[in-house]
PDB file of C-alpha atoms and ligand atoms in Angstrom:
ATOM      1  CA  MET A   1       7.286  32.635  11.450  1.00  0.00           C
ATOM      2  CA  SER A   2      10.735  31.076  10.873  1.00  0.00           C
ATOM      3  CA  GLU A   3      12.737  31.827   7.727  1.00  0.00           C
ATOM      4  CA  THR A   4      12.122  29.358   4.878  1.00  0.00           C
ATOM      5  CA  THR A   5      14.740  26.671   4.235  1.00  0.00           C
ATOM      6  CA  GLN A   6      13.471  26.042   0.716  1.00  0.00           C
ATOM      7  CA  ARG A   7      16.332  25.546  -1.724  1.00  0.00           C
ATOM      8  CA  LEU A   8      16.742  27.378  -5.018  1.00  0.00           C
ATOM      9  CA  GLU A   9      19.599  25.499  -6.704  1.00  0.00           C
ATOM     10  CA  PRO A  10      18.718  23.319  -9.760  1.00  0.00           C
ATOM     11  CA  LEU A  11      17.265  19.859  -9.098  1.00  0.00           C
ATOM     12  CA  ASP A  12      19.728  16.994  -8.688  1.00  0.00           C
ATOM     13  CA  PRO A  13      19.716  15.051 -12.010  1.00  0.00           C
ATOM     14  CA  ARG A  14      20.594  11.794 -10.164  1.00  0.00           C
ATOM     15  CA  PRO A  15      18.510  11.955  -6.976  1.00  0.00           C
ATOM     16  CA  LEU A  16      18.747   8.190  -6.361  1.00  0.00           C
ATOM     17  CA  ALA A  17      22.535   7.915  -6.769  1.00  0.00           C
ATOM     18  CA  GLY A  18      23.940   5.350  -4.354  1.00  0.00           C
ATOM     19  CA  ARG A  19      20.530   3.818  -3.631  1.00  0.00           C
ATOM     20  CA  THR A  20      19.702   0.217  -4.401  1.00  0.00           C
ATOM     21  CA  CYS A  21      16.288  -0.401  -5.934  1.00  0.00           C
ATOM     22  CA  VAL A  22      14.497  -3.710  -6.566  1.00  0.00           C
ATOM     23  CA  VAL A  23      11.718  -3.815  -9.149  1.00  0.00           C
ATOM     24  CA  THR A  24       9.748  -7.049  -9.201  1.00  0.00           C
ATOM     25  CA  GLY A  25       8.430  -7.978 -12.628  1.00  0.00           C
ATOM     26  CA  GLY A  26      10.944  -5.588 -14.162  1.00  0.00           C
ATOM     27  CA  SER A  27      11.463  -7.507 -17.389  1.00  0.00           C
ATOM     28  CA  ARG A  28       8.394  -6.253 -19.231  1.00  0.00           C
ATOM     29  CA  GLY A  29       5.577  -3.682 -19.218  1.00  0.00           C
ATOM     30  CA  ILE A  30       5.234  -1.179 -16.391  1.00  0.00           C
ATOM     31  CA  GLY A  31       8.037  -2.760 -14.335  1.00  0.00           C
ATOM     32  CA  ARG A  32      10.523  -2.379 -17.178  1.00  0.00           C
ATOM     33  CA  SER A  33       9.690   1.331 -17.485  1.00  0.00           C
ATOM     34  CA  ILE A  34      10.029   1.742 -13.715  1.00  0.00           C
ATOM     35  CA  ALA A  35      13.444   0.033 -13.822  1.00  0.00           C
ATOM     36  CA  PHE A  36      14.607   2.414 -16.569  1.00  0.00           C
ATOM     37  CA  GLU A  37      13.301   5.449 -14.688  1.00  0.00           C
ATOM     38  CA  LEU A  38      14.944   4.541 -11.378  1.00  0.00           C
ATOM     39  CA  ALA A  39      18.220   3.878 -13.206  1.00  0.00           C
ATOM     40  CA  ARG A  40      17.877   7.232 -15.001  1.00  0.00           C
ATOM     41  CA  CYS A  41      17.727   8.804 -11.536  1.00  0.00           C
ATOM     42  CA  GLY A  42      21.020   7.106 -10.642  1.00  0.00           C
ATOM     43  CA  GLY A  43      19.556   4.155  -8.700  1.00  0.00           C
ATOM     44  CA  GLU A  44      21.276   0.761  -8.895  1.00  0.00           C
ATOM     45  CA  VAL A  45      18.504  -1.511 -10.057  1.00  0.00           C
ATOM     46  CA  ALA A  46      17.818  -5.225  -9.544  1.00  0.00           C
ATOM     47  CA  VAL A  47      15.444  -6.334 -12.302  1.00  0.00           C
ATOM     48  CA  ASN A  48      13.397  -9.242 -10.970  1.00  0.00           C
ATOM     49  CA  TYR A  49      11.473 -11.545 -13.295  1.00  0.00           C
ATOM     50  CA  ARG A  50      10.121 -15.092 -13.302  1.00  0.00           C
ATOM     51  CA  SER A  51      10.850 -16.641 -16.712  1.00  0.00           C
ATOM     52  CA  SER A  52      11.628 -14.055 -19.391  1.00  0.00           C
ATOM     53  CA  ASP A  53      15.440 -14.208 -19.179  1.00  0.00           C
ATOM     54  CA  ALA A  54      16.077 -12.524 -22.518  1.00  0.00           C
ATOM     55  CA  GLU A  55      13.788  -9.584 -21.765  1.00  0.00           C
ATOM     56  CA  ALA A  56      15.317  -9.076 -18.302  1.00  0.00           C
ATOM     57  CA  ARG A  57      18.829  -9.266 -19.788  1.00  0.00           C
ATOM     58  CA  ALA A  58      17.841  -6.651 -22.385  1.00  0.00           C
ATOM     59  CA  VAL A  59      16.642  -4.285 -19.638  1.00  0.00           C
ATOM     60  CA  VAL A  60      19.917  -4.725 -17.731  1.00  0.00           C
ATOM     61  CA  ASP A  61      22.008  -4.256 -20.891  1.00  0.00           C
ATOM     62  CA  ARG A  62      20.211  -1.059 -21.787  1.00  0.00           C
ATOM     63  CA  ILE A  63      20.700   0.373 -18.295  1.00  0.00           C
ATOM     64  CA  GLU A  64      24.392  -0.564 -18.317  1.00  0.00           C
ATOM     65  CA  GLU A  65      24.840   0.976 -21.774  1.00  0.00           C
ATOM     66  CA  SER A  66      23.520   4.237 -20.315  1.00  0.00           C
ATOM     67  CA  GLY A  67      26.356   4.110 -17.756  1.00  0.00           C
ATOM     68  CA  GLU A  68      24.219   3.059 -14.772  1.00  0.00           C
ATOM     69  CA  THR A  69      24.227  -0.142 -12.706  1.00  0.00           C
ATOM     70  CA  ALA A  70      21.739  -3.018 -12.926  1.00  0.00           C
ATOM     71  CA  MET A  71      21.470  -6.756 -12.413  1.00  0.00           C
ATOM     72  CA  ALA A  72      18.969  -9.420 -13.427  1.00  0.00           C
ATOM     73  CA  ALA A  73      17.389 -11.107 -10.400  1.00  0.00           C
ATOM     74  CA  GLN A  74      15.416 -14.207 -11.340  1.00  0.00           C
ATOM     75  CA  GLY A  75      12.876 -15.525  -8.846  1.00  0.00           C
ATOM     76  CA  ASP A  76       9.192 -16.390  -8.707  1.00  0.00           C
ATOM     77  CA  VAL A  77       7.824 -13.906  -6.170  1.00  0.00           C
ATOM     78  CA  SER A  78       5.112 -16.339  -5.088  1.00  0.00           C
ATOM     79  CA  ASP A  79       7.747 -18.781  -3.786  1.00  0.00           C
ATOM     80  CA  PRO A  80       9.401 -17.663  -0.516  1.00  0.00           C
ATOM     81  CA  THR A  81      12.427 -19.919  -1.116  1.00  0.00           C
ATOM     82  CA  GLN A  82      13.111 -18.400  -4.532  1.00  0.00           C
ATOM     83  CA  VAL A  83      12.608 -14.897  -3.121  1.00  0.00           C
ATOM     84  CA  GLY A  84      15.090 -15.664  -0.314  1.00  0.00           C
ATOM     85  CA  ARG A  85      17.702 -16.811  -2.839  1.00  0.00           C
ATOM     86  CA  MET A  86      17.029 -13.793  -5.060  1.00  0.00           C
ATOM     87  CA  ALA A  87      17.400 -11.432  -2.070  1.00  0.00           C
ATOM     88  CA  GLU A  88      20.758 -12.999  -1.239  1.00  0.00           C
ATOM     89  CA  GLU A  89      21.958 -12.412  -4.813  1.00  0.00           C
ATOM     90  CA  VAL A  90      20.824  -8.775  -4.659  1.00  0.00           C
ATOM     91  CA  HIS A  91      22.579  -8.245  -1.318  1.00  0.00           C
ATOM     92  CA  ASP A  92      25.791  -9.837  -2.635  1.00  0.00           C
ATOM     93  CA  GLU A  93      25.860  -7.733  -5.793  1.00  0.00           C
ATOM     94  CA  LEU A  94      24.268  -4.409  -4.843  1.00  0.00           C
ATOM     95  CA  GLY A  95      24.136  -4.375  -1.037  1.00  0.00           C
ATOM     96  CA  SER A  96      21.268  -3.346   1.205  1.00  0.00           C
ATOM     97  CA  VAL A  97      18.057  -2.255  -0.526  1.00  0.00           C
ATOM     98  CA  ASP A  98      16.644   1.261  -0.190  1.00  0.00           C
ATOM     99  CA  VAL A  99      13.658   1.078  -2.552  1.00  0.00           C
ATOM    100  CA  LEU A 100      11.421  -1.936  -3.203  1.00  0.00           C
ATOM    101  CA  VAL A 101       8.812  -1.690  -5.949  1.00  0.00           C
ATOM    102  CA  ASN A 102       6.375  -4.615  -5.731  1.00  0.00           C
ATOM    103  CA  ASN A 103       5.176  -4.603  -9.316  1.00  0.00           C
ATOM    104  CA  ALA A 104       5.027  -8.265 -10.436  1.00  0.00           C
ATOM    105  CA  GLY A 105       1.458  -9.277 -11.170  1.00  0.00           C
ATOM    106  CA  ILE A 106      -0.712 -11.625 -13.206  1.00  0.00           C
ATOM    107  CA  THR A 107      -4.325 -11.963 -14.286  1.00  0.00           C
ATOM    108  CA  ILE A 108      -6.464 -15.070 -14.814  1.00  0.00           C
ATOM    109  CA  ASP A 109      -9.805 -13.569 -15.818  1.00  0.00           C
ATOM    110  CA  ARG A 110     -13.101 -15.472 -15.596  1.00  0.00           C
ATOM    111  CA  LYS A 111     -16.513 -14.503 -14.355  1.00  0.00           C
ATOM    112  CA  PHE A 112     -17.018 -15.657 -10.802  1.00  0.00           C
ATOM    113  CA  GLU A 113     -19.230 -18.653 -11.538  1.00  0.00           C
ATOM    114  CA  GLU A 114     -16.466 -20.121 -13.749  1.00  0.00           C
ATOM    115  CA  MET A 115     -13.508 -19.144 -11.564  1.00  0.00           C
ATOM    116  CA  THR A 116     -11.799 -22.164 -10.012  1.00  0.00           C
ATOM    117  CA  HIS A 117     -10.044 -22.319  -6.682  1.00  0.00           C
ATOM    118  CA  GLU A 118      -6.802 -22.626  -8.635  1.00  0.00           C
ATOM    119  CA  ASP A 119      -7.514 -19.446 -10.650  1.00  0.00           C
ATOM    120  CA  TRP A 120      -8.172 -17.648  -7.381  1.00  0.00           C
ATOM    121  CA  GLN A 121      -5.138 -19.011  -5.563  1.00  0.00           C
ATOM    122  CA  GLN A 122      -2.599 -18.409  -8.329  1.00  0.00           C
ATOM    123  CA  VAL A 123      -3.481 -14.741  -8.650  1.00  0.00           C
ATOM    124  CA  ILE A 124      -3.572 -14.188  -4.885  1.00  0.00           C
ATOM    125  CA  ASP A 125      -0.249 -16.041  -4.498  1.00  0.00           C
ATOM    126  CA  VAL A 126       1.576 -13.852  -7.030  1.00  0.00           C
ATOM    127  CA  ASN A 127      -0.053 -10.441  -6.553  1.00  0.00           C
ATOM    128  CA  LEU A 128      -0.573 -10.466  -2.802  1.00  0.00           C
ATOM    129  CA  GLY A 129       1.663 -13.322  -1.622  1.00  0.00           C
ATOM    130  CA  GLY A 130       4.520 -12.096  -3.825  1.00  0.00           C
ATOM    131  CA  THR A 131       4.256  -8.651  -2.279  1.00  0.00           C
ATOM    132  CA  PHE A 132       4.367 -10.207   1.191  1.00  0.00           C
ATOM    133  CA  ASN A 133       7.363 -12.422   0.309  1.00  0.00           C
ATOM    134  CA  CYS A 134       9.443  -9.638  -1.222  1.00  0.00           C
ATOM    135  CA  THR A 135       8.568  -7.121   1.485  1.00  0.00           C
ATOM    136  CA  LYS A 136       9.544  -9.737   4.088  1.00  0.00           C
ATOM    137  CA  ALA A 137      12.879 -10.342   2.348  1.00  0.00           C
ATOM    138  CA  PHE A 138      13.793  -6.633   2.195  1.00  0.00           C
ATOM    139  CA  PHE A 139      11.915  -5.259   5.217  1.00  0.00           C
ATOM    140  CA  GLU A 140      14.937  -4.799   7.468  1.00  0.00           C
ATOM    141  CA  ASP A 141      16.841  -3.081   4.655  1.00  0.00           C
ATOM    142  CA  ILE A 142      14.027  -0.628   4.020  1.00  0.00           C
ATOM    143  CA  ARG A 143      13.415   0.020   7.700  1.00  0.00           C
ATOM    144  CA  SER A 144      17.058   0.801   8.370  1.00  0.00           C
ATOM    145  CA  ALA A 145      17.676   2.790   5.172  1.00  0.00           C
ATOM    146  CA  GLU A 146      17.966   6.539   5.563  1.00  0.00           C
ATOM    147  CA  HIS A 147      15.375   6.994   2.796  1.00  0.00           C
ATOM    148  CA  GLY A 148      13.609   3.604   2.836  1.00  0.00           C
ATOM    149  CA  ARG A 149      10.768   3.291   0.351  1.00  0.00           C
ATOM    150  CA  LEU A 150       8.181   0.566  -0.167  1.00  0.00           C
ATOM    151  CA  ILE A 151       6.101   1.156  -3.303  1.00  0.00           C
ATOM    152  CA  ASN A 152       3.316  -1.279  -4.195  1.00  0.00           C
ATOM    153  CA  ILE A 153       1.760  -1.308  -7.642  1.00  0.00           C
ATOM    154  CA  SER A 154      -1.960  -1.894  -7.279  1.00  0.00           C
ATOM    155  CA  SER A 155      -4.689  -1.016  -9.792  1.00  0.00           C
ATOM    156  CA  VAL A 156      -7.833   1.055 -10.260  1.00  0.00           C
ATOM    157  CA  VAL A 157      -9.491  -2.372 -10.410  1.00  0.00           C
ATOM    158  CA  GLY A 158      -8.692  -2.784  -6.694  1.00  0.00           C
ATOM    159  CA  GLN A 159     -10.752   0.361  -6.127  1.00  0.00           C
ATOM    160  CA  GLN A 160     -13.623  -0.184  -8.583  1.00  0.00           C
ATOM    161  CA  GLY A 161     -13.796  -3.976  -8.894  1.00  0.00           C
ATOM    162  CA  ASN A 162     -14.040  -5.326 -12.438  1.00  0.00           C
ATOM    163  CA  TYR A 163     -16.226  -7.867 -14.196  1.00  0.00           C
ATOM    164  CA  GLY A 164     -14.375 -11.195 -14.489  1.00  0.00           C
ATOM    165  CA  GLN A 165     -11.604 -10.178 -12.093  1.00  0.00           C
ATOM    166  CA  ALA A 166     -12.757 -11.204  -8.583  1.00  0.00           C
ATOM    167  CA  ASN A 167      -9.328 -12.736  -7.905  1.00  0.00           C
ATOM    168  CA  TYR A 168      -7.317  -9.842  -9.357  1.00  0.00           C
ATOM    169  CA  ALA A 169      -9.472  -7.056  -7.864  1.00  0.00           C
ATOM    170  CA  THR A 170      -9.255  -8.694  -4.430  1.00  0.00           C
ATOM    171  CA  SER A 171      -5.473  -9.022  -4.663  1.00  0.00           C
ATOM    172  CA  LYS A 172      -5.143  -5.378  -5.677  1.00  0.00           C
ATOM    173  CA  GLY A 173      -7.572  -4.138  -3.011  1.00  0.00           C
ATOM    174  CA  GLY A 174      -5.607  -6.123  -0.427  1.00  0.00           C
ATOM    175  CA  LEU A 175      -2.525  -4.102  -1.332  1.00  0.00           C
ATOM    176  CA  PHE A 176      -4.177  -0.920  -0.026  1.00  0.00           C
ATOM    177  CA  ALA A 177      -4.582  -2.384   3.459  1.00  0.00           C
ATOM    178  CA  PHE A 178      -1.124  -3.948   3.308  1.00  0.00           C
ATOM    179  CA  THR A 179       0.438  -0.612   2.318  1.00  0.00           C
ATOM    180  CA  ARG A 180      -1.374   1.312   5.009  1.00  0.00           C
ATOM    181  CA  THR A 181      -0.293  -1.189   7.670  1.00  0.00           C
ATOM    182  CA  LEU A 182       3.339  -1.245   6.528  1.00  0.00           C
ATOM    183  CA  ALA A 183       3.288   2.564   6.490  1.00  0.00           C
ATOM    184  CA  LEU A 184       2.374   2.516  10.181  1.00  0.00           C
ATOM    185  CA  GLU A 185       5.014  -0.093  11.010  1.00  0.00           C
ATOM    186  CA  LEU A 186       7.786   1.719   9.094  1.00  0.00           C
ATOM    187  CA  ALA A 187       6.930   5.251  10.181  1.00  0.00           C
ATOM    188  CA  GLY A 188       8.875   5.125  13.443  1.00  0.00           C
ATOM    189  CA  ASP A 189      12.077   4.681  11.450  1.00  0.00           C
ATOM    190  CA  GLY A 190      11.256   7.373   8.880  1.00  0.00           C
ATOM    191  CA  SER A 191      10.708   4.973   5.984  1.00  0.00           C
ATOM    192  CA  THR A 192       7.548   5.161   3.883  1.00  0.00           C
ATOM    193  CA  ALA A 193       5.083   2.830   2.153  1.00  0.00           C
ATOM    194  CA  ASN A 194       2.787   3.991  -0.624  1.00  0.00           C
ATOM    195  CA  CYS A 195       0.657   2.460  -3.316  1.00  0.00           C
ATOM    196  CA  VAL A 196       0.273   3.451  -6.968  1.00  0.00           C
ATOM    197  CA  ALA A 197      -3.026   2.499  -8.578  1.00  0.00           C
ATOM    198  CA  PRO A 198      -2.665   2.735 -12.374  1.00  0.00           C
ATOM    199  CA  GLY A 199      -5.638   2.728 -14.706  1.00  0.00           C
ATOM    200  CA  PHE A 200      -5.443   0.602 -17.858  1.00  0.00           C
ATOM    201  CA  VAL A 201      -1.944   0.493 -19.338  1.00  0.00           C
ATOM    202  CA  LYS A 202      -0.792  -0.718 -22.771  1.00  0.00           C
ATOM    203  CA  THR A 203       1.198  -3.837 -21.861  1.00  0.00           C
ATOM    204  CA  ASP A 204       1.003  -7.583 -22.492  1.00  0.00           C
ATOM    205  CA  MET A 205      -1.512  -7.747 -19.621  1.00  0.00           C
ATOM    206  CA  LEU A 206      -4.000  -5.452 -21.375  1.00  0.00           C
ATOM    207  CA  GLU A 207      -3.288  -7.175 -24.693  1.00  0.00           C
ATOM    208  CA  LYS A 208      -4.928 -10.327 -23.279  1.00  0.00           C
ATOM    209  CA  VAL A 209      -8.263  -8.486 -22.877  1.00  0.00           C
ATOM    210  CA  PRO A 210     -10.574  -9.002 -25.891  1.00  0.00           C
ATOM    211  CA  GLU A 211     -10.688  -6.032 -28.302  1.00  0.00           C
ATOM    212  CA  ARG A 212     -14.401  -5.304 -27.726  1.00  0.00           C
ATOM    213  CA  VAL A 213     -13.886  -5.217 -23.944  1.00  0.00           C
ATOM    214  CA  GLN A 214     -10.859  -2.933 -24.400  1.00  0.00           C
ATOM    215  CA  GLU A 215     -13.036  -0.577 -26.450  1.00  0.00           C
ATOM    216  CA  ARG A 216     -15.710  -0.537 -23.741  1.00  0.00           C
ATOM    217  CA  ILE A 217     -13.094   0.280 -21.091  1.00  0.00           C
ATOM    218  CA  ARG A 218     -11.438   2.972 -23.210  1.00  0.00           C
ATOM    219  CA  SER A 219     -14.752   4.764 -23.827  1.00  0.00           C
ATOM    220  CA  LYS A 220     -15.056   5.345 -20.053  1.00  0.00           C
ATOM    221  CA  ILE A 221     -11.623   6.947 -19.609  1.00  0.00           C
ATOM    222  CA  PRO A 222     -11.995  10.751 -19.406  1.00  0.00           C
ATOM    223  CA  LEU A 223      -8.575  11.335 -20.995  1.00  0.00           C
ATOM    224  CA  ASP A 224      -9.785   9.059 -23.813  1.00  0.00           C
ATOM    225  CA  ARG A 225      -6.739   6.814 -24.101  1.00  0.00           C
ATOM    226  CA  PHE A 226      -5.005   3.960 -22.372  1.00  0.00           C
ATOM    227  CA  ALA A 227      -1.856   4.823 -20.428  1.00  0.00           C
ATOM    228  CA  GLU A 228       1.609   4.074 -21.756  1.00  0.00           C
ATOM    229  CA  PRO A 229       3.924   2.505 -19.135  1.00  0.00           C
ATOM    230  CA  GLU A 230       5.839   5.812 -19.177  1.00  0.00           C
ATOM    231  CA  ASP A 231       2.722   7.579 -17.853  1.00  0.00           C
ATOM    232  CA  ILE A 232       3.029   5.639 -14.597  1.00  0.00           C
ATOM    233  CA  VAL A 233       6.724   6.016 -13.829  1.00  0.00           C
ATOM    234  CA  GLY A 234       6.706   9.689 -12.803  1.00  0.00           C
ATOM    235  CA  MET A 235       4.646   8.829  -9.720  1.00  0.00           C
ATOM    236  CA  VAL A 236       7.047   6.022  -8.797  1.00  0.00           C
ATOM    237  CA  ARG A 237      10.049   8.308  -9.275  1.00  0.00           C
ATOM    238  CA  PHE A 238       8.408  10.894  -7.003  1.00  0.00           C
ATOM    239  CA  LEU A 239       7.566   8.347  -4.290  1.00  0.00           C
ATOM    240  CA  ALA A 240      11.118   6.961  -4.410  1.00  0.00           C
ATOM    241  CA  SER A 241      12.631  10.435  -4.079  1.00  0.00           C
ATOM    242  CA  ASP A 242      13.309  12.623  -1.069  1.00  0.00           C
ATOM    243  CA  HIS A 243      10.473  14.896  -2.236  1.00  0.00           C
ATOM    244  CA  ALA A 244       8.008  12.295  -0.930  1.00  0.00           C
ATOM    245  CA  SER A 245       9.577  11.933   2.502  1.00  0.00           C
ATOM    246  CA  TYR A 246       6.478  13.297   4.299  1.00  0.00           C
ATOM    247  CA  MET A 247       4.065  11.097   2.368  1.00  0.00           C
ATOM    248  CA  THR A 248       3.135   7.632   3.555  1.00  0.00           C
ATOM    249  CA  GLY A 249       0.205   5.209   3.590  1.00  0.00           C
ATOM    250  CA  GLN A 250      -1.294   6.767   0.460  1.00  0.00           C
ATOM    251  CA  VAL A 251      -2.937   5.346  -2.663  1.00  0.00           C
ATOM    252  CA  LEU A 252      -2.108   7.443  -5.717  1.00  0.00           C
ATOM    253  CA  GLY A 253      -4.323   6.963  -8.751  1.00  0.00           C
ATOM    254  CA  VAL A 254      -2.740   7.419 -12.191  1.00  0.00           C
ATOM    255  CA  ASN A 255      -5.755   6.486 -14.265  1.00  0.00           C
ATOM    256  CA  GLY A 256      -6.705   9.072 -16.881  1.00  0.00           C
ATOM    257  CA  GLY A 257      -9.496  10.416 -14.680  1.00  0.00           C
ATOM    258  CA  LEU A 258     -11.441   7.218 -13.942  1.00  0.00           C
ATOM    259  CA  GLU A 259     -13.681   7.635 -10.913  1.00  0.00           C
ATOM    260  CA  TRP A 260     -13.736   5.218  -8.047  1.00  0.00           C
TER     261      TRP A 260
HETATM  262  P1  LIG B 301       3.048  -7.555 -17.763  1.00  0.00           P
HETATM  263  O1  LIG B 301       3.360  -6.720 -18.952  1.00  0.00           O
HETATM  264  O2  LIG B 301       2.267  -8.805 -17.930  1.00  0.00           O
HETATM  265  O3  LIG B 301       4.423  -7.881 -16.999  1.00  0.00           O
HETATM  266  C1  LIG B 301       4.372  -8.617 -15.820  1.00  0.00           C
HETATM  267  C2  LIG B 301       5.732  -8.669 -15.187  1.00  0.00           C
HETATM  268  O4  LIG B 301       5.604  -9.383 -13.952  1.00  0.00           O
HETATM  269  C3  LIG B 301       6.750  -9.428 -16.019  1.00  0.00           C
HETATM  270  O5  LIG B 301       8.021  -8.849 -15.833  1.00  0.00           O
HETATM  271  C4  LIG B 301       6.707 -10.827 -15.403  1.00  0.00           C
HETATM  272  O6  LIG B 301       7.905 -11.580 -15.496  1.00  0.00           O
HETATM  273  C5  LIG B 301       6.499 -10.483 -13.954  1.00  0.00           C
HETATM  274  N1  LIG B 301       5.932 -11.601 -13.199  1.00  0.00           N
HETATM  275  C6  LIG B 301       4.739 -12.202 -13.342  1.00  0.00           C
HETATM  276  N2  LIG B 301       4.596 -13.197 -12.444  1.00  0.00           N
HETATM  277  C7  LIG B 301       5.744 -13.212 -11.728  1.00  0.00           C
HETATM  278  C8  LIG B 301       6.214 -13.997 -10.662  1.00  0.00           C
HETATM  279  N3  LIG B 301       5.469 -14.985 -10.133  1.00  0.00           N
HETATM  280  N4  LIG B 301       7.442 -13.740 -10.162  1.00  0.00           N
HETATM  281  C9  LIG B 301       8.223 -12.755 -10.663  1.00  0.00           C
HETATM  282  N5  LIG B 301       7.817 -11.984 -11.682  1.00  0.00           N
HETATM  283  C10 LIG B 301       6.602 -12.216 -12.206  1.00  0.00           C
HETATM  284  O7  LIG B 301       2.232  -6.703 -16.669  1.00  0.00           O
HETATM  285  P2  LIG B 301       2.053  -5.125 -16.513  1.00  0.00           P
HETATM  286  O8  LIG B 301       0.844  -4.735 -17.255  1.00  0.00           O
HETATM  287  O9  LIG B 301       3.331  -4.426 -16.765  1.00  0.00           O
HETATM  288  O10 LIG B 301       1.680  -5.047 -14.964  1.00  0.00           O
HETATM  289  C11 LIG B 301       2.627  -4.734 -13.976  1.00  0.00           C
HETATM  290  C12 LIG B 301       1.881  -4.446 -12.688  1.00  0.00           C
HETATM  291  O11 LIG B 301       0.989  -3.358 -12.884  1.00  0.00           O
HETATM  292  C13 LIG B 301       1.030  -5.624 -12.213  1.00  0.00           C
HETATM  293  O12 LIG B 301       1.053  -5.705 -10.814  1.00  0.00           O
HETATM  294  C14 LIG B 301      -0.354  -5.229 -12.671  1.00  0.00           C
HETATM  295  O13 LIG B 301      -1.339  -5.827 -11.880  1.00  0.00           O
HETATM  296  C15 LIG B 301      -0.319  -3.726 -12.513  1.00  0.00           C
HETATM  297  N6  LIG B 301      -1.268  -3.027 -13.342  1.00  0.00           N
HETATM  298  C16 LIG B 301      -1.317  -3.226 -14.686  1.00  0.00           C
HETATM  299  C17 LIG B 301      -2.276  -2.533 -15.440  1.00  0.00           C
HETATM  300  C18 LIG B 301      -2.408  -2.692 -16.921  1.00  0.00           C
HETATM  301  O14 LIG B 301      -3.428  -2.255 -17.475  1.00  0.00           O
HETATM  302  N7  LIG B 301      -1.445  -3.243 -17.631  1.00  0.00           N
HETATM  303  C19 LIG B 301      -3.146  -1.649 -14.797  1.00  0.00           C
HETATM  304  C20 LIG B 301      -3.053  -1.465 -13.434  1.00  0.00           C
HETATM  305  C21 LIG B 301      -2.105  -2.159 -12.708  1.00  0.00           C
HETATM  306  P3  LIG B 301       8.155 -12.610 -16.715  1.00  0.00           P
HETATM  307  O15 LIG B 301       8.434 -11.708 -17.871  1.00  0.00           O
HETATM  308  O16 LIG B 301       9.298 -13.442 -16.343  1.00  0.00           O
HETATM  309  O17 LIG B 301       6.868 -13.363 -16.867  1.00  0.00           O
END
């Protein structure tokens, strides 16, 4: 057996130094925490958002105050033209992208019999179409990067389904197949694609769910609490890092023990 090459020096405190990261939907909730975490690791972060300028600005300001680099990158991910313009701005300011986190997402919940074609289409267009549009815009960057990373934020709901969320569950389930396929198409160049499937996380999105439904959901979580956005970011940091270089095409649940 060959001698081990495992290293023993302390971990690099800024493992993403010099790498450009894009976080879609980085102005609030889980995306904001991911943006902070990638910046904490030394990544230069483009904080995408659709309409919450002040929140996105606040994320950028806080990152810059910590001594790291960030920019606000407005653009509706469901619109390929806006994504193209946003990608140009990111390239101009931060250069080629190494890590893309497709996090932007919406819900329009209704039981199936009341769900309109518009409710269906809007959610598919943002959650699935937005992931396609952004991946398309940064695909060449990620493929040619030395440590290219595509990280898609799905949901346990894509695995389990959920009452009143046919549109959302379908969009999130679609991300598994998308991730797996991109993993195969990126593998030849050494870049990876993985999917994080959070459970229920305390953000504006969960806030929209009626209290009694929240209580029903919470009672089924083995760890007996909803996640904080900070509970999700460790997995994203790992996937973005060199430690995950032999991992691709995977769906990683971070869900408090929910079965699926
Ligand atoms: P959130 O608090 O509602 O934040 C959503 C973020 O996405 C905001 O930054 C928002 O930007 C952005 N966004 C929405 N539509 C957009 C669009 N068309 N173009 C660009 N940005 C857009 O949501 P969250 O709870 O943090 O969820 C983040 C991701 O995690 C979503 O993909 C969600 O499906 C997934 N997830 C959430 C939970 C949960 O329980 N919260 C569980 C599992 C998975 P603006 O501020 O400009 O609107």
